[in-house]
Tab-separated table of C-alpha atoms in Angstrom:
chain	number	residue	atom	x	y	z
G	15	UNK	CA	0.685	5.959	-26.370
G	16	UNK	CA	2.562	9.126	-24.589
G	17	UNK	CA	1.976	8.690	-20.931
G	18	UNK	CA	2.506	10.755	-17.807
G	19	UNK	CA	3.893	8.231	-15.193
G	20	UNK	CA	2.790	9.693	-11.525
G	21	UNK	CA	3.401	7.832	-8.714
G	22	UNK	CA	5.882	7.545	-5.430
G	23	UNK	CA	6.319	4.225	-3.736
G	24	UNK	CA	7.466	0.931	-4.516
G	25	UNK	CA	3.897	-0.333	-5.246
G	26	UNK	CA	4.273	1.836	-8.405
G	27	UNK	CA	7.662	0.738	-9.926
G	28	UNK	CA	6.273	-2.327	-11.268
G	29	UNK	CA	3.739	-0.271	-12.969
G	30	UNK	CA	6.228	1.772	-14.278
G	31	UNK	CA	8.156	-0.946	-15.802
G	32	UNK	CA	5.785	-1.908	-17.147
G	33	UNK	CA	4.442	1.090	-19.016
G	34	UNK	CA	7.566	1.937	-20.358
G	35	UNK	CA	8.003	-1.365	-21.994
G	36	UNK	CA	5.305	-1.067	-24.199
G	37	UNK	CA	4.404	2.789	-24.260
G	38	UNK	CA	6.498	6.053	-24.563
G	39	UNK	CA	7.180	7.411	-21.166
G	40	UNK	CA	7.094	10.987	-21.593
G	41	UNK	CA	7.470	12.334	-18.090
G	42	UNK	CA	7.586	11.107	-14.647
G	43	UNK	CA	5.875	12.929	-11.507
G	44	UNK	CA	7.022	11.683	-8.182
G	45	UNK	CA	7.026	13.012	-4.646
G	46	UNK	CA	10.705	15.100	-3.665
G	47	UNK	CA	13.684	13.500	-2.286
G	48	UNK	CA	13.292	13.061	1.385
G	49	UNK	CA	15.522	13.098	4.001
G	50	UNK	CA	15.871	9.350	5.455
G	51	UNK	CA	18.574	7.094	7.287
G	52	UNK	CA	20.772	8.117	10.490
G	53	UNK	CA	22.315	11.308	8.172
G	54	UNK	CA	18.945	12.726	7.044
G	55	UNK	CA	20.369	12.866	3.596
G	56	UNK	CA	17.620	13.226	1.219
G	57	UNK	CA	16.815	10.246	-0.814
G	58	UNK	CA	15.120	9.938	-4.077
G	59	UNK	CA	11.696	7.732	-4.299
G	60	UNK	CA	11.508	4.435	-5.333
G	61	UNK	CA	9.713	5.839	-8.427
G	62	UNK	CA	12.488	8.793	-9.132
G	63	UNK	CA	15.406	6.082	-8.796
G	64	UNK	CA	14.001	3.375	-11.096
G	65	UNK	CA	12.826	6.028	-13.391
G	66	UNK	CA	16.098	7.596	-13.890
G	67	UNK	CA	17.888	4.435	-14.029
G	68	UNK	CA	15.416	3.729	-17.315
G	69	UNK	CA	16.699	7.173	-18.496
G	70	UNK	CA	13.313	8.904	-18.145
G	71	UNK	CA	12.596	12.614	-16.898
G	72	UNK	CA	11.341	12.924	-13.293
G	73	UNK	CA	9.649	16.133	-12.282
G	74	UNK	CA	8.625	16.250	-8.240
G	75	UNK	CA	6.968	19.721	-8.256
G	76	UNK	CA	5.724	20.327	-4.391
G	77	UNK	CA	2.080	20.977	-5.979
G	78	UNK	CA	0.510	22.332	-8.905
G	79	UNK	CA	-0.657	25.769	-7.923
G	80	UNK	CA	1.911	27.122	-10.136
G	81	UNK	CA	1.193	28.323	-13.384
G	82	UNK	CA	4.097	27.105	-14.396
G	83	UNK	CA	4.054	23.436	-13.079
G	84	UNK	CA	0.483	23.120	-14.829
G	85	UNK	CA	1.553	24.709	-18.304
G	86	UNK	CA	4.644	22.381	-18.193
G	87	UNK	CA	2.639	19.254	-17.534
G	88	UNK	CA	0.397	20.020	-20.193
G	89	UNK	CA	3.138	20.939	-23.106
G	90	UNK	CA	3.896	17.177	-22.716
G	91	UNK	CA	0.900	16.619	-24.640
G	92	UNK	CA	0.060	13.292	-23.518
G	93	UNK	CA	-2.801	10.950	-24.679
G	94	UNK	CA	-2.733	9.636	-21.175
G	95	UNK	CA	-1.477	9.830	-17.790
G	96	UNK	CA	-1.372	6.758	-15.086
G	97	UNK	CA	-1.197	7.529	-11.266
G	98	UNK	CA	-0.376	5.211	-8.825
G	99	UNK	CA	-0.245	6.229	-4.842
G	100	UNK	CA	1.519	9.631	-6.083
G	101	UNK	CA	0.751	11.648	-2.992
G	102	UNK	CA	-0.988	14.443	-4.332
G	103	UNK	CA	-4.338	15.747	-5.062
G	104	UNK	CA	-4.295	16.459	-8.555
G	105	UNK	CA	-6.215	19.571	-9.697
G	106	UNK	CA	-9.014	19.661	-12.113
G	107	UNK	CA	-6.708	21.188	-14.556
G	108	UNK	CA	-3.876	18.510	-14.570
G	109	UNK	CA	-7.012	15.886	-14.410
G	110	UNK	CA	-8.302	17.898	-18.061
G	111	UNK	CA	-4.759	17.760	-19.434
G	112	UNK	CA	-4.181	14.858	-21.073
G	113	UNK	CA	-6.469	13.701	-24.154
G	114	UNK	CA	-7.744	10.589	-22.623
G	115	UNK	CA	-7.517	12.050	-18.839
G	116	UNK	CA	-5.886	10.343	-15.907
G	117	UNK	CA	-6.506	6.681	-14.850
G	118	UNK	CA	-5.389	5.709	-11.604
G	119	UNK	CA	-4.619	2.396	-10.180
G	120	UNK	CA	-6.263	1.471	-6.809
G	121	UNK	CA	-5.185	-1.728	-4.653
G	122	UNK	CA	-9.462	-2.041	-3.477
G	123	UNK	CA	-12.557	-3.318	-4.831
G	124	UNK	CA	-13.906	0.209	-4.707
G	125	UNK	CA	-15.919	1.689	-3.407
G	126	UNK	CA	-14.203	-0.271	-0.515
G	127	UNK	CA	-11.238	1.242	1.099
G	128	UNK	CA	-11.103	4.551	-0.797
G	129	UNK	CA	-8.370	6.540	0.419
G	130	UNK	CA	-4.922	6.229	1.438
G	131	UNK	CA	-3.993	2.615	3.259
G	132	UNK	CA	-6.384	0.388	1.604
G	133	UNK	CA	-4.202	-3.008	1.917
G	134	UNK	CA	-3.454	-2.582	5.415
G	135	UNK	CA	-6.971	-2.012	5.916
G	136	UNK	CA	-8.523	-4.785	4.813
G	137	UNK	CA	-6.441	-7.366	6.361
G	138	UNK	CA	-7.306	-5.851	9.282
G	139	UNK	CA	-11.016	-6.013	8.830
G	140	UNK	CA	-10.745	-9.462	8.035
G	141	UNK	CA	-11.994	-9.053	4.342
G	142	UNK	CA	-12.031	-12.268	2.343
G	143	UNK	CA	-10.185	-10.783	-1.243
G	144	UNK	CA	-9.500	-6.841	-2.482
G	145	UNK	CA	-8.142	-6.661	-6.203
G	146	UNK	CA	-7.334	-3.537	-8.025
G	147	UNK	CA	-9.861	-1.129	-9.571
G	148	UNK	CA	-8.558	0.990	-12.885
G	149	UNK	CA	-10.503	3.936	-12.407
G	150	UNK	CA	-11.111	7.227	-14.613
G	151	UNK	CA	-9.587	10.176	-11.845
G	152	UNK	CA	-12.201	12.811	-11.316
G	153	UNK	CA	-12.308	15.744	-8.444
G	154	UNK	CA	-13.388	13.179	-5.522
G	155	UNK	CA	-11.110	10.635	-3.405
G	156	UNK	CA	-11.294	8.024	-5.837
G	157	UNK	CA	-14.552	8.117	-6.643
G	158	UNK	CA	-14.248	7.929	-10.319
G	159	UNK	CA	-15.751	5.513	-12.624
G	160	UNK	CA	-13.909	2.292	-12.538
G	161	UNK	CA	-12.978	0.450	-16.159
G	162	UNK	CA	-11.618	-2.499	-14.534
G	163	UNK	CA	-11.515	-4.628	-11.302
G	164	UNK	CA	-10.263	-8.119	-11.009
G	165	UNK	CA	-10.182	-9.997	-7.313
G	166	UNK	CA	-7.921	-11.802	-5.337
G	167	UNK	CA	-7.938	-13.798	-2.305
G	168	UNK	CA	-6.545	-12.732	0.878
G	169	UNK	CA	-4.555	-15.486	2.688
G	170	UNK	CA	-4.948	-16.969	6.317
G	171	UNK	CA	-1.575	-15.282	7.435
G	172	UNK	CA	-0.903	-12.852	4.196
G	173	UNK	CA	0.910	-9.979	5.295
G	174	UNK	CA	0.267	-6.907	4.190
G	175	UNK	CA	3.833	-6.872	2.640
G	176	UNK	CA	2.893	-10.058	0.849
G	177	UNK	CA	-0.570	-8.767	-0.564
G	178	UNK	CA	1.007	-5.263	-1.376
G	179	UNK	CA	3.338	-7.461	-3.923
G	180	UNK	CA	0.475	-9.294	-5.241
G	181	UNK	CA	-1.108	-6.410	-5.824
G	182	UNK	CA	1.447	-3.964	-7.010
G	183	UNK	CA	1.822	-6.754	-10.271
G	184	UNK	CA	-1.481	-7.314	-10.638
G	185	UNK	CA	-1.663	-3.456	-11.242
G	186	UNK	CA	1.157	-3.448	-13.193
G	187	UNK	CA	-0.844	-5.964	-15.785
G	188	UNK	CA	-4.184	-4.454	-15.817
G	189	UNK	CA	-3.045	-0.961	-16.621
G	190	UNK	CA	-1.399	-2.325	-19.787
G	191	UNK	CA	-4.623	-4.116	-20.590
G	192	UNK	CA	-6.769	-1.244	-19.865
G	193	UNK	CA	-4.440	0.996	-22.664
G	194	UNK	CA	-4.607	-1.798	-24.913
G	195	UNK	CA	-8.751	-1.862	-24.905
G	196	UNK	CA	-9.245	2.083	-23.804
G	197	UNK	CA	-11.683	2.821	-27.046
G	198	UNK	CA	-13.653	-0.618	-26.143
G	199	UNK	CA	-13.732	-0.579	-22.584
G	200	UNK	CA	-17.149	0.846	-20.464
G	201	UNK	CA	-17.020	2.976	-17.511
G	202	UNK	CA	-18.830	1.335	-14.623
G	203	UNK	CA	-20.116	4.048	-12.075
G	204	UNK	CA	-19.227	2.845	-8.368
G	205	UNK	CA	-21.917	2.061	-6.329
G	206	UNK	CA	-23.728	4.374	-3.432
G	207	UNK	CA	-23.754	1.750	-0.854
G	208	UNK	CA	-20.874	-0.162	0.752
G	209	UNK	CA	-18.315	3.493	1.069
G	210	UNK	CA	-15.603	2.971	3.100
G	211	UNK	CA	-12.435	5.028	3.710
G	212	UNK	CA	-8.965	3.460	4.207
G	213	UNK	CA	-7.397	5.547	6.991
G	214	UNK	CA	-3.782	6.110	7.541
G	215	UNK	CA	-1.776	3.818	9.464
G	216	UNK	CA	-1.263	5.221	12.760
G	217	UNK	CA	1.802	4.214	14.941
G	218	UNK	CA	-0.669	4.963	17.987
G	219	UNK	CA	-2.607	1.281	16.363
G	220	UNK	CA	0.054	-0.486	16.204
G	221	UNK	CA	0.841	-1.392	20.708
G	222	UNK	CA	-0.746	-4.903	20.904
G	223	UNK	CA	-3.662	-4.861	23.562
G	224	UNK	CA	-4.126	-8.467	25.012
G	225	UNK	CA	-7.272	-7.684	26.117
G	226	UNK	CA	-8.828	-7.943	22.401
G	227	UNK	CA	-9.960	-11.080	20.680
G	228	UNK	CA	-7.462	-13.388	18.807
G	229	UNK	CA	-8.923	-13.064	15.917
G	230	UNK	CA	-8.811	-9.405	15.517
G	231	UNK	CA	-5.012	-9.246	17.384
G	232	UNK	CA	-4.100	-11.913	14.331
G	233	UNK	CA	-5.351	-9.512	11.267
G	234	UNK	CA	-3.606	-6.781	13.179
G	235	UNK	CA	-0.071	-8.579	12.881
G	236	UNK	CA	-0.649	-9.528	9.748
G	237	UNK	CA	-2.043	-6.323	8.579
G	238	UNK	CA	0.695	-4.005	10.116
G	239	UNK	CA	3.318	-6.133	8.702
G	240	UNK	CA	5.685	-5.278	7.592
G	241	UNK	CA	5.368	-1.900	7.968
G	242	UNK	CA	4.761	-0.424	11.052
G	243	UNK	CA	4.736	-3.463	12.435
G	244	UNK	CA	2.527	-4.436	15.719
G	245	UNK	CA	4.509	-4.899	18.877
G	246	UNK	CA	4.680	-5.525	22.570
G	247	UNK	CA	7.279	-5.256	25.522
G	248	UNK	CA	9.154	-7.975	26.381
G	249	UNK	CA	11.514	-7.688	29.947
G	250	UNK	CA	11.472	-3.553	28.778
G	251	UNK	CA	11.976	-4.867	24.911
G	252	UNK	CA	10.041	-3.530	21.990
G	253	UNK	CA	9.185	-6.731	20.250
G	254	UNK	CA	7.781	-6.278	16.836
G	255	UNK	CA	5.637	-9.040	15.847
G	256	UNK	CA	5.286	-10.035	12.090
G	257	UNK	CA	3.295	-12.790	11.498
G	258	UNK	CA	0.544	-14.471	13.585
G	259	UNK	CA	-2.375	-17.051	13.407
G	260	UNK	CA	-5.102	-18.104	15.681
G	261	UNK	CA	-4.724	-21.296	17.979
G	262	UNK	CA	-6.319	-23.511	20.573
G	263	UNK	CA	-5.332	-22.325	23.853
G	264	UNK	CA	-7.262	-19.607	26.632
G	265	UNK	CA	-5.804	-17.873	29.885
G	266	UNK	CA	-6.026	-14.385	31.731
G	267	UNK	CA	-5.275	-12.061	28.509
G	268	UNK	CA	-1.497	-12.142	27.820
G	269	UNK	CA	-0.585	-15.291	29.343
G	270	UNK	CA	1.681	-17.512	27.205
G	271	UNK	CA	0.550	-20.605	26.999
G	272	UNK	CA	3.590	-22.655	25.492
G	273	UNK	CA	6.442	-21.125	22.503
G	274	UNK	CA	4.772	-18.114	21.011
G	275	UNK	CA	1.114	-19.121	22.065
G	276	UNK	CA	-0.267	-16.257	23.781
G	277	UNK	CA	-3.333	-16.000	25.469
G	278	UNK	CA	-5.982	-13.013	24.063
G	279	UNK	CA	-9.024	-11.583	25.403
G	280	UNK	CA	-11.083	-14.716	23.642
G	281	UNK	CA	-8.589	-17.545	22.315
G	282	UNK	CA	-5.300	-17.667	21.979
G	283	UNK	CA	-2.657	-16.369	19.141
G	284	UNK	CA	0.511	-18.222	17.832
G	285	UNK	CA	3.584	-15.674	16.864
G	286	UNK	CA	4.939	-16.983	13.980
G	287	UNK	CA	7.574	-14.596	13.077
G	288	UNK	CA	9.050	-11.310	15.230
G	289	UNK	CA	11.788	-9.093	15.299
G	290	UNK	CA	13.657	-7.656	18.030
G	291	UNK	CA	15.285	-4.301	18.404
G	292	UNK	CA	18.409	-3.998	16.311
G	293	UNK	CA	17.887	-7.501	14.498
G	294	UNK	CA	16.353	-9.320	11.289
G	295	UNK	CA	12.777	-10.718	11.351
G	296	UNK	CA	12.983	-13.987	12.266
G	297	UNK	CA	10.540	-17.587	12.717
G	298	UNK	CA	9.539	-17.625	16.591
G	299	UNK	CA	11.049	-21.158	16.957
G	300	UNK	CA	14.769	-18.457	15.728
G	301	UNK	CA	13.526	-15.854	18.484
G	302	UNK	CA	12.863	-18.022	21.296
G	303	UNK	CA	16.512	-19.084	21.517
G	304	UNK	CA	17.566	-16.176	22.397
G	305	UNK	CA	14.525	-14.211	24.444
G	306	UNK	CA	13.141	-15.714	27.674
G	307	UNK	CA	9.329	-14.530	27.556
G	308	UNK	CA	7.924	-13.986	30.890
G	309	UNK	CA	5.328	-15.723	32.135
G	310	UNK	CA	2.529	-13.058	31.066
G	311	UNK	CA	3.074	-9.932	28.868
């Protein structure tokens, strides 16, 4: 098949990899270099480098209001085009463009977690398993008809790092099964009950509040990790915290009990890997030999 490749962020390299090792790869869409590091210099995608290191064509047109970005995309005369967490709301036009449309790949067993974070999101709700829907792309936030799902189980202490991996192949595999059985394959609408929307990660969610359950403060760590990663002061120290499960143990709310053990609003949490300012993530047994925690936080 000639596919349109759209997507951004690591999560979709796999994907891409993949596509382009057993489809032609006309054309790939990703977001513009951004500036990162201590210079600012701008720095290509994850998408943009691996693509261009597999000798493909990268477009990153800001949107596609412009006659020209639409006729362009459409002169590639694709049968297909796969998006994965591009970054963009694709008009109706670019949706109508290729023969077979636009199939996107969504880490959610939609109509759960529509929207932008959805593995972040449900390790912090405490959900059991996601998966990854294939889904026809219509106008709505993923609301389109979904071709495949498949499940997986979330673990006790998964990150969301961890899961996004998981995930990211998993994606990578169904989207070469879905091209393979496009003509026999049956849209499934989604469902009217059981919406939810995936928010953005705000930094603002990350501050650990002691005050809260253990349960919940546990699928926060995990689900923040490792990106933006929950934390709390230590002697003036921004501590990240990276990994977490719930223990035996209760106190006044940020007492620590013994190690990493830390008393929460009901039950206690262990800290099973952290990372201080200016270091690597470490285990909490690596930590503790070289930060003194007080006797509350």
């Amino acid at each position: 098949m000639r596919v349109i490749f759209m997507g951004t962020p690591e999560f979709s390299v796999p994907v891409l990899e993949a596509l382009a090792a057993q489809h032609e790869v006309v054309a790939v869409y990703s977001q513009p270099p951004r500036p990162a590091g201590r210079g600012k210099a701008l720095r290509p995608s994850p998408v943009q480098a691996r693509a261009e290191a597999l000798g493909l064509s990268v477009r990153h047109p800001l949107n596609f209001k412009a006659p020209e970005d639409r006729e362009a995309f459409a002169a590639l005369n694709a049968d297909i085009a796969v998006v994965v967490a591009y970054g963009l709301i694709l008009p109706q036009a670019i949706l109508d463009a290729p023969k077979r449309g636009c199939l996107n790949i969504h880490a959610s067993l939609l109509p759960r977690w529509r929207g932008a974070a959805p593995i972040h999101r449900a390790i912090i709700a405490g959900d059991a398993e996601t998966g990854i829907c294939i889904m026809q792309m219509e106008a709505g936030l993923d609301t389109g008809p979904v071709l495949l799902r498949e499940t997986l189980a979330i673990g006790a202490t998964e990150t969301t790092g961890e899961l996004h991996d998981r995930l990211s192949a998993m994606g990578a595999r169904m989207i070469c099964e879905a091209l393979d059985r496009l003509d026999s394959l049956t849209p499934a609408a989604q469902p009217e009950v059981g919406v939810t929307y995936a928010a953005k990660i705000d930094k603002a969610e990350a501050k650990i509040d002691w005050s809260r359950p253990a349960s919940e403060l546990v699928r926060l760590v995990n689900g923040l990790s490792p990106f933006p990663g929950a934390w709390c002061e230590v002697a003036g120290e921004r501590v990240k915290l990276l990994r977490a499960e719930c223990v035996a143990g209760s106190g006044d709310a940020g007492t620590v009990l013994q190690g990493f053990d830390i008393a929460c609003g009901t039950g206690a949490i262990r800290v099973l890997e952290a990372q201080r300012e200016g270091k690597k993530p470490m285990p909490s047994a690596e930590i503790l030999k070289g930060l003194v925690l007080p006797a509350r936080l």
